[in-house]
Short mmCIF file of C-alpha atoms in Angstrom, two decimals:
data_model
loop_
_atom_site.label_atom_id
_atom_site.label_comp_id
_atom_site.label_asym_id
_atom_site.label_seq_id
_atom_site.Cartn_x
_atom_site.Cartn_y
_atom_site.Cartn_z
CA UNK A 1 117.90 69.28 150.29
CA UNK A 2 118.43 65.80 150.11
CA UNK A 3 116.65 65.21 146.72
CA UNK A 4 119.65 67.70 145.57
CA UNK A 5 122.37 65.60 147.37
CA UNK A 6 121.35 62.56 145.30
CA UNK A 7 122.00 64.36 141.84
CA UNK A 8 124.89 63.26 140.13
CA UNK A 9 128.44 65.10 141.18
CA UNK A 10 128.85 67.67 138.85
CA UNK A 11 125.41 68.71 139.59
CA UNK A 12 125.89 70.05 142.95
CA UNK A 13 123.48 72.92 142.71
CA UNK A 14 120.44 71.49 141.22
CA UNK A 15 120.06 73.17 138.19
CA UNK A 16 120.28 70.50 135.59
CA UNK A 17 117.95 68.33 137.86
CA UNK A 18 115.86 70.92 137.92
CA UNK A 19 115.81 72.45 134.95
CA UNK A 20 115.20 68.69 133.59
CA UNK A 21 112.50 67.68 135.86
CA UNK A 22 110.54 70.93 134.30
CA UNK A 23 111.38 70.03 130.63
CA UNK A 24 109.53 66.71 131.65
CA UNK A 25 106.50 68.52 133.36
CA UNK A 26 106.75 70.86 129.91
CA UNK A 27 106.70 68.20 127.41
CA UNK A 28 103.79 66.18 129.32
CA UNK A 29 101.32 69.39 128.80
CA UNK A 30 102.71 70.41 125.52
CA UNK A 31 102.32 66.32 123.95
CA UNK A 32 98.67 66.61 125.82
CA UNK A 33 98.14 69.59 123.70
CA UNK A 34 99.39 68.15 120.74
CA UNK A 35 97.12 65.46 120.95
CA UNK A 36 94.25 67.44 121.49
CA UNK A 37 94.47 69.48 118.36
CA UNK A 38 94.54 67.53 115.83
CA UNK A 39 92.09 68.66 112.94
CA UNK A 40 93.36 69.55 109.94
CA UNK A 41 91.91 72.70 108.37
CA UNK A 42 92.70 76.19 106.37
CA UNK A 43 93.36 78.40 108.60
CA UNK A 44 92.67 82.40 108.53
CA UNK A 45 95.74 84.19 109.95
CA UNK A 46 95.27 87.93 110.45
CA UNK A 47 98.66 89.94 111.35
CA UNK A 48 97.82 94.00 112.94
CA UNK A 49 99.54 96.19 115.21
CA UNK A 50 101.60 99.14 115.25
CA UNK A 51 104.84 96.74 115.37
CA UNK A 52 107.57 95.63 113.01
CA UNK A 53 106.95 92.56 111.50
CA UNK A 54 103.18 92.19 109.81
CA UNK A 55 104.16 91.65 106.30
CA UNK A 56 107.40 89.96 106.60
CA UNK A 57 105.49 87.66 108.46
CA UNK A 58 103.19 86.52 105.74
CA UNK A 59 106.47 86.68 103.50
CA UNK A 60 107.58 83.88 105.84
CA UNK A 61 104.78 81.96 105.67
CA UNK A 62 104.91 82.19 101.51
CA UNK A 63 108.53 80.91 102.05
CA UNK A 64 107.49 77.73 104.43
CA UNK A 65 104.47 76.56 101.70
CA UNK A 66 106.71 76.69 98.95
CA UNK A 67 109.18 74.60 100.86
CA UNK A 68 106.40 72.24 101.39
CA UNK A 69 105.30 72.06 97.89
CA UNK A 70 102.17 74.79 98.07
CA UNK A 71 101.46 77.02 95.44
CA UNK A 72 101.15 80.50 96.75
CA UNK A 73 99.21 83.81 95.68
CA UNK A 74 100.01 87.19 96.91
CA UNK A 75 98.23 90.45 96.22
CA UNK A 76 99.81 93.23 97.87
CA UNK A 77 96.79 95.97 98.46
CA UNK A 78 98.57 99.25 99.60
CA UNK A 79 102.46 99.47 98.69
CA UNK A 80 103.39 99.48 95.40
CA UNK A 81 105.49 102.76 94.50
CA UNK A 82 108.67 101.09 94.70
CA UNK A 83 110.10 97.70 93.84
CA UNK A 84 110.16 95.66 97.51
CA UNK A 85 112.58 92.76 98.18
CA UNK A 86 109.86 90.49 98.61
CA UNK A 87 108.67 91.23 95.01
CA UNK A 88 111.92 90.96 93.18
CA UNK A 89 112.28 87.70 95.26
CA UNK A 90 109.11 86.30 94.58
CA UNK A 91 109.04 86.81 91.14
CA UNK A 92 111.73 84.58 90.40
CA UNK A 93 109.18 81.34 91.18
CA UNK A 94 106.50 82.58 88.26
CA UNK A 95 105.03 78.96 88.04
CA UNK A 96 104.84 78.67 92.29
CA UNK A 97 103.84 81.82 93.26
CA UNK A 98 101.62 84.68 91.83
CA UNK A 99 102.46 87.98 93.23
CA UNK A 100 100.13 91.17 92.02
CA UNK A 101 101.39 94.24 93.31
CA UNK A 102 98.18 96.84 93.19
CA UNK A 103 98.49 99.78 95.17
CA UNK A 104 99.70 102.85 93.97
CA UNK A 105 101.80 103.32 97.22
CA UNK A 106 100.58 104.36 100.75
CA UNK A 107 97.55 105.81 101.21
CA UNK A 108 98.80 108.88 102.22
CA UNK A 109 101.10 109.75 99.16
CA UNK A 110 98.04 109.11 96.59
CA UNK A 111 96.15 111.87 98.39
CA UNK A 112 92.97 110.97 96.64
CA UNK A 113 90.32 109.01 98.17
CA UNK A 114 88.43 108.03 94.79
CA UNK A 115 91.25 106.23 93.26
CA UNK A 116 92.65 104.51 96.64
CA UNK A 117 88.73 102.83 96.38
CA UNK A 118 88.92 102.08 92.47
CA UNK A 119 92.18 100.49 93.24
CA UNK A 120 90.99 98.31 96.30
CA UNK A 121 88.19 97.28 93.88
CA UNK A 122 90.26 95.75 91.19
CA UNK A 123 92.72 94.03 93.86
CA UNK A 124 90.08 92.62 95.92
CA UNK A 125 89.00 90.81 92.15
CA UNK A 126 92.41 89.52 91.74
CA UNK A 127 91.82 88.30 95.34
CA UNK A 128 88.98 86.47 94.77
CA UNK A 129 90.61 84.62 91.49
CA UNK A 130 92.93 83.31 94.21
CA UNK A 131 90.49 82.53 96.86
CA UNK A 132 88.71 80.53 94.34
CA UNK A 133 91.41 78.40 93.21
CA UNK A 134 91.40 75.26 94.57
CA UNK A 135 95.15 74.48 93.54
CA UNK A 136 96.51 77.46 95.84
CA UNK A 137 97.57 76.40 99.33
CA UNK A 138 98.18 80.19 100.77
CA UNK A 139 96.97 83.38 99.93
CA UNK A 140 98.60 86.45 101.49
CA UNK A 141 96.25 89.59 101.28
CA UNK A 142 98.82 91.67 102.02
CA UNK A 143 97.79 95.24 103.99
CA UNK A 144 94.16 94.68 103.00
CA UNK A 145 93.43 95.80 106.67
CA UNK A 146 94.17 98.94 105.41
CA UNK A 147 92.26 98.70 102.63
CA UNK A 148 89.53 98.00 105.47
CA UNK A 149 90.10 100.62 107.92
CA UNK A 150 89.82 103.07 105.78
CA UNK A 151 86.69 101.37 104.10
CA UNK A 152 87.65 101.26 100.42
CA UNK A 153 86.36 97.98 100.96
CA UNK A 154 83.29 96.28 102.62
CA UNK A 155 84.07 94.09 105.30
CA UNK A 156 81.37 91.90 105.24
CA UNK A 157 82.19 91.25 101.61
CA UNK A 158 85.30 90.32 101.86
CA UNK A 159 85.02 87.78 105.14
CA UNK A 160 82.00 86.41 103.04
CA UNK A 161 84.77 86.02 100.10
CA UNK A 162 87.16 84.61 102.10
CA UNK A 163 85.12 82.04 104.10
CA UNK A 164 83.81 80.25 101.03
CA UNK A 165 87.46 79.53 99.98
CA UNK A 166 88.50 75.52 99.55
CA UNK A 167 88.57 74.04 102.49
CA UNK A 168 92.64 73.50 102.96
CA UNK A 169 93.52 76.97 101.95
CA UNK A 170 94.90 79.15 104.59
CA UNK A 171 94.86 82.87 104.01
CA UNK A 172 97.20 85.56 105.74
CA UNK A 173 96.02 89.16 106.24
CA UNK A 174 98.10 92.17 107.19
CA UNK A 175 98.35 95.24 108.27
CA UNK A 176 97.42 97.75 110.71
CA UNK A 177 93.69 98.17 111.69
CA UNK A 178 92.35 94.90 111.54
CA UNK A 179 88.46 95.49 112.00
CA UNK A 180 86.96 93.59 114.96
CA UNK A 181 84.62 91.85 112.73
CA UNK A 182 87.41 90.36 110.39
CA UNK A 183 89.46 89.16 114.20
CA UNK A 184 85.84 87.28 114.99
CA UNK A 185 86.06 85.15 111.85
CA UNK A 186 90.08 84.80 112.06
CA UNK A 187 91.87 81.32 113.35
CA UNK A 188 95.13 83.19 114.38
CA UNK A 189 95.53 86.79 115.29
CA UNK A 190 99.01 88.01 116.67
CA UNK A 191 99.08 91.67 117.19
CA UNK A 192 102.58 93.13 116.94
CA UNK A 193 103.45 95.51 119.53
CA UNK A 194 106.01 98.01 118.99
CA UNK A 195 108.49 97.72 122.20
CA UNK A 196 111.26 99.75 119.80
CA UNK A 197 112.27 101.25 115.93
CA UNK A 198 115.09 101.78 114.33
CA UNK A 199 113.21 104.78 112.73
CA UNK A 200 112.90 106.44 116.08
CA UNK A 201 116.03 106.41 116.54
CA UNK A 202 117.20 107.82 113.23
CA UNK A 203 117.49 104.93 110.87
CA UNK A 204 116.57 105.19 107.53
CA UNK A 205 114.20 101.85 106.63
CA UNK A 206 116.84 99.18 105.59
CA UNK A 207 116.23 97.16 102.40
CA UNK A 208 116.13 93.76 103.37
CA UNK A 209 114.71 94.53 106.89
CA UNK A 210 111.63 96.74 106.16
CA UNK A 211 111.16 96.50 102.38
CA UNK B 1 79.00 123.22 107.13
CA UNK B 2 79.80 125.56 104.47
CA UNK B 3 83.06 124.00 103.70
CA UNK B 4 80.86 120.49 102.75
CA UNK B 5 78.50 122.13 100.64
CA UNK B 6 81.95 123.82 98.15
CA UNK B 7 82.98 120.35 97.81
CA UNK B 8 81.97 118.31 94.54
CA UNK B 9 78.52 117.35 94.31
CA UNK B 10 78.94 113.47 94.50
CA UNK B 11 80.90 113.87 97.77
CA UNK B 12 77.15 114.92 99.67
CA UNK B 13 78.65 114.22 103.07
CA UNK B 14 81.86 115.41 102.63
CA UNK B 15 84.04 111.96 103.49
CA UNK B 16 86.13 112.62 100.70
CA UNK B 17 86.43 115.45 101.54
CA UNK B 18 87.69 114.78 105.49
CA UNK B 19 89.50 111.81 103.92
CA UNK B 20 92.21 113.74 101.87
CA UNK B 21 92.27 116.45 104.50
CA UNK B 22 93.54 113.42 107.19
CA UNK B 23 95.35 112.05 104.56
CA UNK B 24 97.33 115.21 103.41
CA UNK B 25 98.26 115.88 107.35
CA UNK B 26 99.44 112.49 107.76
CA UNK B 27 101.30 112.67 104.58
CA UNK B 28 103.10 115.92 106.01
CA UNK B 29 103.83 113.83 109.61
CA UNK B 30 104.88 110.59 108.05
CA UNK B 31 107.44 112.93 105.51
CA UNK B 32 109.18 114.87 108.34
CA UNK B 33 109.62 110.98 110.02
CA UNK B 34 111.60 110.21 106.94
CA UNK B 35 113.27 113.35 106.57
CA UNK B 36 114.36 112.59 110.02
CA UNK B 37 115.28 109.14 110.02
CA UNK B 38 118.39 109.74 107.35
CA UNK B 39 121.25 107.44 108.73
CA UNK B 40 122.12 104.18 107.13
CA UNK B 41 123.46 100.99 109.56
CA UNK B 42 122.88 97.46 110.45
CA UNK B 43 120.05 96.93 112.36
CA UNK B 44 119.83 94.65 115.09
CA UNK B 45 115.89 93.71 115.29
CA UNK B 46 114.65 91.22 117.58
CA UNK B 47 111.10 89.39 117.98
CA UNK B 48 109.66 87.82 121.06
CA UNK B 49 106.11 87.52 123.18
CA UNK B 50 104.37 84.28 122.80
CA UNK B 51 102.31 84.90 119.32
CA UNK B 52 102.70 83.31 115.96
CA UNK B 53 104.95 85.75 113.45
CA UNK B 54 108.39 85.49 115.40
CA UNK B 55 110.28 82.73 113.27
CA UNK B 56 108.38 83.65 110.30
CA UNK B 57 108.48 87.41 110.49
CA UNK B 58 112.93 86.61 110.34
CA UNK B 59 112.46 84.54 107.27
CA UNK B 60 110.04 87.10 105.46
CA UNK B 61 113.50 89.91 106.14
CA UNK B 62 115.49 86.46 104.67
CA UNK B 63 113.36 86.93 101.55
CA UNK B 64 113.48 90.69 101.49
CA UNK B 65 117.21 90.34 101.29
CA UNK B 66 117.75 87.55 98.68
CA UNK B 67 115.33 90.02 96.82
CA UNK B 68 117.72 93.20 97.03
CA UNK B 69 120.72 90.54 95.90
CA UNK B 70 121.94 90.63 99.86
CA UNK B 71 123.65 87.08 101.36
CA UNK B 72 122.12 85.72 104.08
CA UNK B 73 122.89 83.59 106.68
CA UNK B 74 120.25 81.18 108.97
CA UNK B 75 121.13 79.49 112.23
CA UNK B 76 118.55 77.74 113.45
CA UNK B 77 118.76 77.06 117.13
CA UNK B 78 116.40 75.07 118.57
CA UNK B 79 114.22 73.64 115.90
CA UNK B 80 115.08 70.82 113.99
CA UNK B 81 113.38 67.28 114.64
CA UNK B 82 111.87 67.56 111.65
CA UNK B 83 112.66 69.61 108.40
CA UNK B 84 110.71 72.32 107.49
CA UNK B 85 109.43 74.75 104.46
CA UNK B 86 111.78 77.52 105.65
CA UNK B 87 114.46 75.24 105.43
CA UNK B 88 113.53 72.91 102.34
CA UNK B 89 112.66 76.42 100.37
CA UNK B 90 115.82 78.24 101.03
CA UNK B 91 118.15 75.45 100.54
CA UNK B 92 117.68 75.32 97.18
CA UNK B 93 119.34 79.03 97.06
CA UNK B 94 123.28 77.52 98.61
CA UNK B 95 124.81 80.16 96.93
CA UNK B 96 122.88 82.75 98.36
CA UNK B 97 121.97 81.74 101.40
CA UNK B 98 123.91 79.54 103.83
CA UNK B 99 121.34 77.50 106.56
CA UNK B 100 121.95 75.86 109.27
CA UNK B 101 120.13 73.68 111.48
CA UNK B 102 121.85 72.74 114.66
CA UNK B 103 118.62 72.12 117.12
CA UNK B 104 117.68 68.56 117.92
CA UNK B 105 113.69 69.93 118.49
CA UNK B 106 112.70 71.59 121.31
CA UNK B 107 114.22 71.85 124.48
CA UNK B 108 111.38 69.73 126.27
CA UNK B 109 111.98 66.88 123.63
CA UNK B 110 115.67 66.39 124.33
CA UNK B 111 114.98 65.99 128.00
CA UNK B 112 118.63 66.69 128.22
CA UNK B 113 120.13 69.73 129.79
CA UNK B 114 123.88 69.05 128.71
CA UNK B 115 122.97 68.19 125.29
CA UNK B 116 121.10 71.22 124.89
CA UNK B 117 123.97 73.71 126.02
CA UNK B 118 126.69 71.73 123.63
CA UNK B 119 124.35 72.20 121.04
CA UNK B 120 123.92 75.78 121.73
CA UNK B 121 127.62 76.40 121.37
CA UNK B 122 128.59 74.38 118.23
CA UNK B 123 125.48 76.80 117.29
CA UNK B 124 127.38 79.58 118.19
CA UNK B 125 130.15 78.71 117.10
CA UNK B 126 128.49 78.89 113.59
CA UNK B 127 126.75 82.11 114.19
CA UNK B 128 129.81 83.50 115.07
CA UNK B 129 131.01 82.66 111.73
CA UNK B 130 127.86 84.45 109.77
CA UNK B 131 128.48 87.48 112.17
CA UNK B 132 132.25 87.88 110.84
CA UNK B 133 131.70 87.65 107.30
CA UNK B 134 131.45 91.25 106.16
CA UNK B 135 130.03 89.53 102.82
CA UNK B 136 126.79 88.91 104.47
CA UNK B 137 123.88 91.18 104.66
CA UNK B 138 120.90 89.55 107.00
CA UNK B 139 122.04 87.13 109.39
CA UNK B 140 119.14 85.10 110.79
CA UNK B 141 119.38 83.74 114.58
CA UNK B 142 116.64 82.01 114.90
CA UNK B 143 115.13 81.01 118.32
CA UNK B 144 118.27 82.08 120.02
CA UNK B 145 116.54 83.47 122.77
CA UNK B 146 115.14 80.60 123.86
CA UNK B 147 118.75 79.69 124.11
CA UNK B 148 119.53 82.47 126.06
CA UNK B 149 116.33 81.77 128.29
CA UNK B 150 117.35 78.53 129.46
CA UNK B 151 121.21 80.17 130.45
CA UNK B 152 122.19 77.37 127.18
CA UNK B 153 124.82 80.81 126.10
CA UNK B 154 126.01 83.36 128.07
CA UNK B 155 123.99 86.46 127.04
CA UNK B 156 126.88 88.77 127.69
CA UNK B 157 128.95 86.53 125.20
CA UNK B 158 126.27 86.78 122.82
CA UNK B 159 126.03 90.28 122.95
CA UNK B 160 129.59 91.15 122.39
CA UNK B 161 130.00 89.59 119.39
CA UNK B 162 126.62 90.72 117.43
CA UNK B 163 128.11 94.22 118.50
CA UNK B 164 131.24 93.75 117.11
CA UNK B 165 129.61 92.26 113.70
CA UNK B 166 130.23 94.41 110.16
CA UNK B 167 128.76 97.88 110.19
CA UNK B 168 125.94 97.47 108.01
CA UNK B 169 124.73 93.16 108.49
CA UNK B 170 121.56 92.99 110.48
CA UNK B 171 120.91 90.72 112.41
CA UNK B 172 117.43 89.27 113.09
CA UNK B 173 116.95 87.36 116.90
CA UNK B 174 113.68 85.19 117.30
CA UNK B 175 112.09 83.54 120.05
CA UNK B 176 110.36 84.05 123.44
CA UNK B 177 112.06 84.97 126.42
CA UNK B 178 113.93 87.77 124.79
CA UNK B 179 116.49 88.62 127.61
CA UNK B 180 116.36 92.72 128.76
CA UNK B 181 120.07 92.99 128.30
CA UNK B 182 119.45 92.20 124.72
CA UNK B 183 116.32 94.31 124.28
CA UNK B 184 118.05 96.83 125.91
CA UNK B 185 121.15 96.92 122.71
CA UNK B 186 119.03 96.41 120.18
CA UNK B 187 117.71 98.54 117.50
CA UNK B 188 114.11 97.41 116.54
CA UNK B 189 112.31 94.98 119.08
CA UNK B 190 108.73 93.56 118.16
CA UNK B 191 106.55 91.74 120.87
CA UNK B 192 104.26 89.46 119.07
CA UNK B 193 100.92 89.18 121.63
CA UNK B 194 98.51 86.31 120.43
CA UNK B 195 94.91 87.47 120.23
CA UNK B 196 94.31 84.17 119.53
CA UNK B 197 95.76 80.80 118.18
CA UNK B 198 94.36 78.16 115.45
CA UNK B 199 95.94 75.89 117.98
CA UNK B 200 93.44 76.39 121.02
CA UNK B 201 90.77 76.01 119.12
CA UNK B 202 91.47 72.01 117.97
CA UNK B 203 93.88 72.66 114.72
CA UNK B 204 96.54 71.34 114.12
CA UNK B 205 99.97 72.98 113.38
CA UNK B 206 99.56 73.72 109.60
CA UNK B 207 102.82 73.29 107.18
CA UNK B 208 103.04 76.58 105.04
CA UNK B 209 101.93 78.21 108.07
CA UNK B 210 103.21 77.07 111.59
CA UNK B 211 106.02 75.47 109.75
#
């Protein structure tokens, strides 16, 4: 105890001598880190999982390069029957971000297999407009996993697509389903898990939360 | 294997077929959900676990809500050593958005327990604020549970007064170390699990992505 006694007064228990002593030990292996990653690359950042939180995510992300001075595209695979937040917001910045919104809604509400495909088709071509445009920082592929699970799309195709991208470009893709061969290729993968939902407990989906 | 051979001839295997049947149960599941899930209120949705999404998962919702022509308001609690695209982007909105950045970094970098829990409460002192103005729909508390964590607020405190916000704000809570007591009050909680991290593998924290 008598490392405690020699704290300062007000500090009689320890805690801020402790609690500073492992900031220090924190800092030392988070700096070390720091300092070992250090190349600079386009990353592939791949959001799944059942949880809350896999678009507005990549929303996020669109909002950060923006703020840094990126030029963003978006192409929005699945949803599309109604007007989302994120597309009314979006639109507003015509000359920094290009947001294509091709679904025709979920994939359960067109209830035909045929045109889900034809429409995965002509988004994935928008896609690869993007993909191939050096001036683009981020490109959000937004519930293409989807799009994959459900295989209106091939996934070979598309990682071959987005791997020959420009160098610096990081892409985001969402949704539930992610195929293991599209995790493989990814830099970042955060699955979110579902601990709760609003919607369990009898909450309509807000605006401004969900869509 | 009757039922395959009545469907149309180009579907020879019958995966359309299976397809729309899946499709049309899930259709009927996923519309008794909704019919279910009728009651409007302010959600209280939190997002921890050590992955990448937390921070910018909250500022996606910020978007969503500037889109539907909601106010928002951003504390940030522990960032803010260095400015970043969150906060250069959505300043240039004042009038829609009110942002605040009351961090001085990370907890490790101040190396100074005291500091870190006056900090916290001139940053709650804001929040407070945000969470009392009935004219604001999204109110954005970001990294607060790292706050919490660290004992910088009292999570009791903290509690009270998100309960005793407007009807229907919502409030978004980021950060790891997501206390129980405030899982346990709120609405929708997501736990973002890395699969894997950009970082780990030698790349740098990207801007438009990590930042």
């Amino acid at each position: 105890m008598s490392e405690h006694q020699s704290s300062a007064d007000k500090d009689v228990d320890g805690v801020t001598e402790r609690h500073n002593a492992r900031m220090a030990r924190k800092k030392e292996v988070i700096d070390k880190k720091i300092e070992a990653a250090r190349r600079e690359a386009g990353v592939l950042v791949i959001t799944c999982g059942n949880g809350k939180g896999k678009s507005s995510s990549a929303f996020g992300m669109a909002a950060r390069a923006l703020g840094h001075g990126m030029k963003v595209g978006v192409v929005q695979f699945i949803k599309g029957a109604i007007a989302t937040g994120e597309e009314n917001f979006f639109r507003r910045f015509p000359d920094e971000i290009s947001f294509h919104v091709m679904g025709e809604g979920y994939t359960w509400e067109t209830q035909n297999r045929e045109r889900d495909v034809a429409n995965a088709e002509i988004a994935w071509q928008r896609a690869r407009e993007l993909l191939s445009d050096p001036t683009i920082g981020l490109v959000v592929l937004d519930e293409l996993n989807i799009a994959l699970k459900y295989k209106y799309l091939d996934v070979q195709r598309v990682i071959a697509d987005v791997q020959a991208r420009p160098a610096m470009q990081h892409v985001v893709i969402t949704g539930r389903g992610a195929p293991p061969e599209l995790i493989a290729v990814a830099d970042t993968v955060t699955e979110m898990q579902p601990i709760k939902h609003a919607f369990a407990a009898g909450i309509a989906a807000q605006a401004g939360v969900e869509w």
